[in-house]
PDB file of C-alpha atoms in Angstrom:
ATOM      1  CA  UNK A   1     134.717 -90.170 196.370  1.00  0.00           C
ATOM      2  CA  UNK A   2     131.960 -88.506 194.357  1.00  0.00           C
ATOM      3  CA  UNK A   3     128.854 -90.529 193.676  1.00  0.00           C
ATOM      4  CA  UNK A   4     128.405 -91.486 190.010  1.00  0.00           C
ATOM      5  CA  UNK A   5     125.148 -90.299 188.473  1.00  0.00           C
ATOM      6  CA  UNK A   6     122.681 -93.036 187.676  1.00  0.00           C
ATOM      7  CA  UNK A   7     122.045 -93.914 184.043  1.00  0.00           C
ATOM      8  CA  UNK A   8     118.724 -92.060 183.904  1.00  0.00           C
ATOM      9  CA  UNK A   9     120.333 -88.817 185.123  1.00  0.00           C
ATOM     10  CA  UNK A  10     122.935 -89.015 182.333  1.00  0.00           C
ATOM     11  CA  UNK A  11     120.365 -89.129 179.498  1.00  0.00           C
ATOM     12  CA  UNK A  12     119.450 -85.715 178.130  1.00  0.00           C
ATOM     13  CA  UNK A  13     118.077 -84.049 174.999  1.00  0.00           C
ATOM     14  CA  UNK A  14     119.972 -81.301 173.229  1.00  0.00           C
ATOM     15  CA  UNK A  15     119.637 -79.219 170.100  1.00  0.00           C
ATOM     16  CA  UNK A  16     122.287 -80.169 167.539  1.00  0.00           C
ATOM     17  CA  UNK A  17     121.138 -78.196 164.462  1.00  0.00           C
ATOM     18  CA  UNK A  18     118.563 -75.386 164.710  1.00  0.00           C
ATOM     19  CA  UNK A  19     115.530 -75.105 162.471  1.00  0.00           C
ATOM     20  CA  UNK A  20     115.979 -72.805 159.488  1.00  0.00           C
ATOM     21  CA  UNK A  21     119.108 -71.590 157.711  1.00  0.00           C
ATOM     22  CA  UNK A  22     122.555 -72.053 159.291  1.00  0.00           C
ATOM     23  CA  UNK A  23     126.174 -71.584 158.292  1.00  0.00           C
ATOM     24  CA  UNK A  24     128.269 -74.749 158.451  1.00  0.00           C
ATOM     25  CA  UNK A  25     132.045 -74.499 158.733  1.00  0.00           C
ATOM     26  CA  UNK A  26     133.826 -75.756 155.647  1.00  0.00           C
ATOM     27  CA  UNK A  27     130.820 -75.401 153.351  1.00  0.00           C
ATOM     28  CA  UNK A  28     130.372 -72.645 150.794  1.00  0.00           C
ATOM     29  CA  UNK A  29     126.591 -72.442 151.063  1.00  0.00           C
ATOM     30  CA  UNK A  30     124.325 -72.256 154.089  1.00  0.00           C
ATOM     31  CA  UNK A  31     122.292 -75.290 155.042  1.00  0.00           C
ATOM     32  CA  UNK A  32     118.594 -75.388 155.804  1.00  0.00           C
ATOM     33  CA  UNK A  33     116.953 -77.603 158.378  1.00  0.00           C
ATOM     34  CA  UNK A  34     113.273 -78.267 157.890  1.00  0.00           C
ATOM     35  CA  UNK A  35     111.104 -81.373 158.193  1.00  0.00           C
ATOM     36  CA  UNK A  36     112.294 -82.797 154.840  1.00  0.00           C
ATOM     37  CA  UNK A  37     116.033 -82.261 155.368  1.00  0.00           C
ATOM     38  CA  UNK A  38     115.821 -83.434 158.981  1.00  0.00           C
ATOM     39  CA  UNK A  39     114.144 -86.647 157.818  1.00  0.00           C
ATOM     40  CA  UNK A  40     117.093 -87.329 155.489  1.00  0.00           C
ATOM     41  CA  UNK A  41     119.663 -86.590 158.206  1.00  0.00           C
ATOM     42  CA  UNK A  42     117.870 -88.809 160.729  1.00  0.00           C
ATOM     43  CA  UNK A  43     117.590 -91.646 158.207  1.00  0.00           C
ATOM     44  CA  UNK A  44     121.347 -91.372 157.463  1.00  0.00           C
ATOM     45  CA  UNK A  45     122.128 -91.475 161.198  1.00  0.00           C
ATOM     46  CA  UNK A  46     119.887 -94.524 161.687  1.00  0.00           C
ATOM     47  CA  UNK A  47     121.375 -96.296 158.633  1.00  0.00           C
ATOM     48  CA  UNK A  48     124.867 -96.042 160.162  1.00  0.00           C
ATOM     49  CA  UNK A  49     123.755 -98.139 163.128  1.00  0.00           C
ATOM     50  CA  UNK A  50     126.264 -96.589 165.536  1.00  0.00           C
ATOM     51  CA  UNK A  51     126.159 -93.929 168.223  1.00  0.00           C
ATOM     52  CA  UNK A  52     127.974 -90.662 167.453  1.00  0.00           C
ATOM     53  CA  UNK A  53     130.536 -89.379 169.959  1.00  0.00           C
ATOM     54  CA  UNK A  54     130.446 -85.845 171.292  1.00  0.00           C
ATOM     55  CA  UNK A  55     134.113 -85.098 171.739  1.00  0.00           C
ATOM     56  CA  UNK A  56     136.001 -82.072 172.993  1.00  0.00           C
ATOM     57  CA  UNK A  57     138.899 -82.049 170.585  1.00  0.00           C
ATOM     58  CA  UNK A  58     137.470 -83.738 167.463  1.00  0.00           C
ATOM     59  CA  UNK A  59     139.843 -86.643 168.051  1.00  0.00           C
ATOM     60  CA  UNK A  60     137.366 -88.942 166.327  1.00  0.00           C
ATOM     61  CA  UNK A  61     138.239 -87.270 163.013  1.00  0.00           C
ATOM     62  CA  UNK A  62     141.677 -88.912 163.157  1.00  0.00           C
ATOM     63  CA  UNK A  63     141.562 -92.373 161.623  1.00  0.00           C
ATOM     64  CA  UNK A  64     142.058 -95.038 164.273  1.00  0.00           C
ATOM     65  CA  UNK A  65     141.976 -92.590 167.185  1.00  0.00           C
ATOM     66  CA  UNK A  66     140.084 -93.577 170.314  1.00  0.00           C
ATOM     67  CA  UNK A  67     137.324 -91.040 170.983  1.00  0.00           C
ATOM     68  CA  UNK A  68     137.612 -88.819 174.040  1.00  0.00           C
ATOM     69  CA  UNK A  69     133.837 -88.529 174.281  1.00  0.00           C
ATOM     70  CA  UNK A  70     131.876 -86.505 176.772  1.00  0.00           C
ATOM     71  CA  UNK A  71     128.770 -88.282 175.582  1.00  0.00           C
ATOM     72  CA  UNK A  72     127.191 -90.348 172.825  1.00  0.00           C
ATOM     73  CA  UNK A  73     124.318 -89.402 170.550  1.00  0.00           C
ATOM     74  CA  UNK A  74     121.890 -92.309 170.776  1.00  0.00           C
ATOM     75  CA  UNK A  75     119.068 -91.000 168.562  1.00  0.00           C
ATOM     76  CA  UNK A  76     117.908 -87.969 166.598  1.00  0.00           C
ATOM     77  CA  UNK A  77     114.456 -86.447 166.193  1.00  0.00           C
ATOM     78  CA  UNK A  78     113.056 -83.367 164.503  1.00  0.00           C
ATOM     79  CA  UNK A  79     111.032 -80.839 166.482  1.00  0.00           C
ATOM     80  CA  UNK A  80     109.316 -78.212 164.336  1.00  0.00           C
ATOM     81  CA  UNK A  81     110.392 -74.732 165.372  1.00  0.00           C
ATOM     82  CA  UNK A  82     113.430 -76.094 167.240  1.00  0.00           C
ATOM     83  CA  UNK A  83     115.386 -78.283 164.833  1.00  0.00           C
ATOM     84  CA  UNK A  84     117.211 -81.603 165.059  1.00  0.00           C
ATOM     85  CA  UNK A  85     117.340 -82.784 168.648  1.00  0.00           C
ATOM     86  CA  UNK A  86     119.648 -85.493 169.950  1.00  0.00           C
ATOM     87  CA  UNK A  87     119.071 -87.888 172.805  1.00  0.00           C
ATOM     88  CA  UNK A  88     122.487 -88.028 174.454  1.00  0.00           C
ATOM     89  CA  UNK A  89     123.992 -90.406 176.993  1.00  0.00           C
ATOM     90  CA  UNK A  90     126.541 -88.284 178.853  1.00  0.00           C
ATOM     91  CA  UNK A  91     129.742 -89.936 180.037  1.00  0.00           C
ATOM     92  CA  UNK A  92     130.509 -90.156 183.753  1.00  0.00           C
TER      93      UNK A  92
END
């Protein structure tokens, strides 16, 4: 049986939206991430008070569906020149 990684080994940081202009599926106009827009996104995430799942098949978009998450976004932060970074707790 494979050894489960300890909790500390499962926590990682990852880029979720790069700094600057990006195309977003389903939106007519491009979005821009900078310090001001990142602040608004991070505040909205914090106001929700829940972790966000990172799922393979977007099953969380279906109302009432149990998420098949590979990890959970625990917090967001903005890093100038990089973009919005997420602290993620990866699933076993």
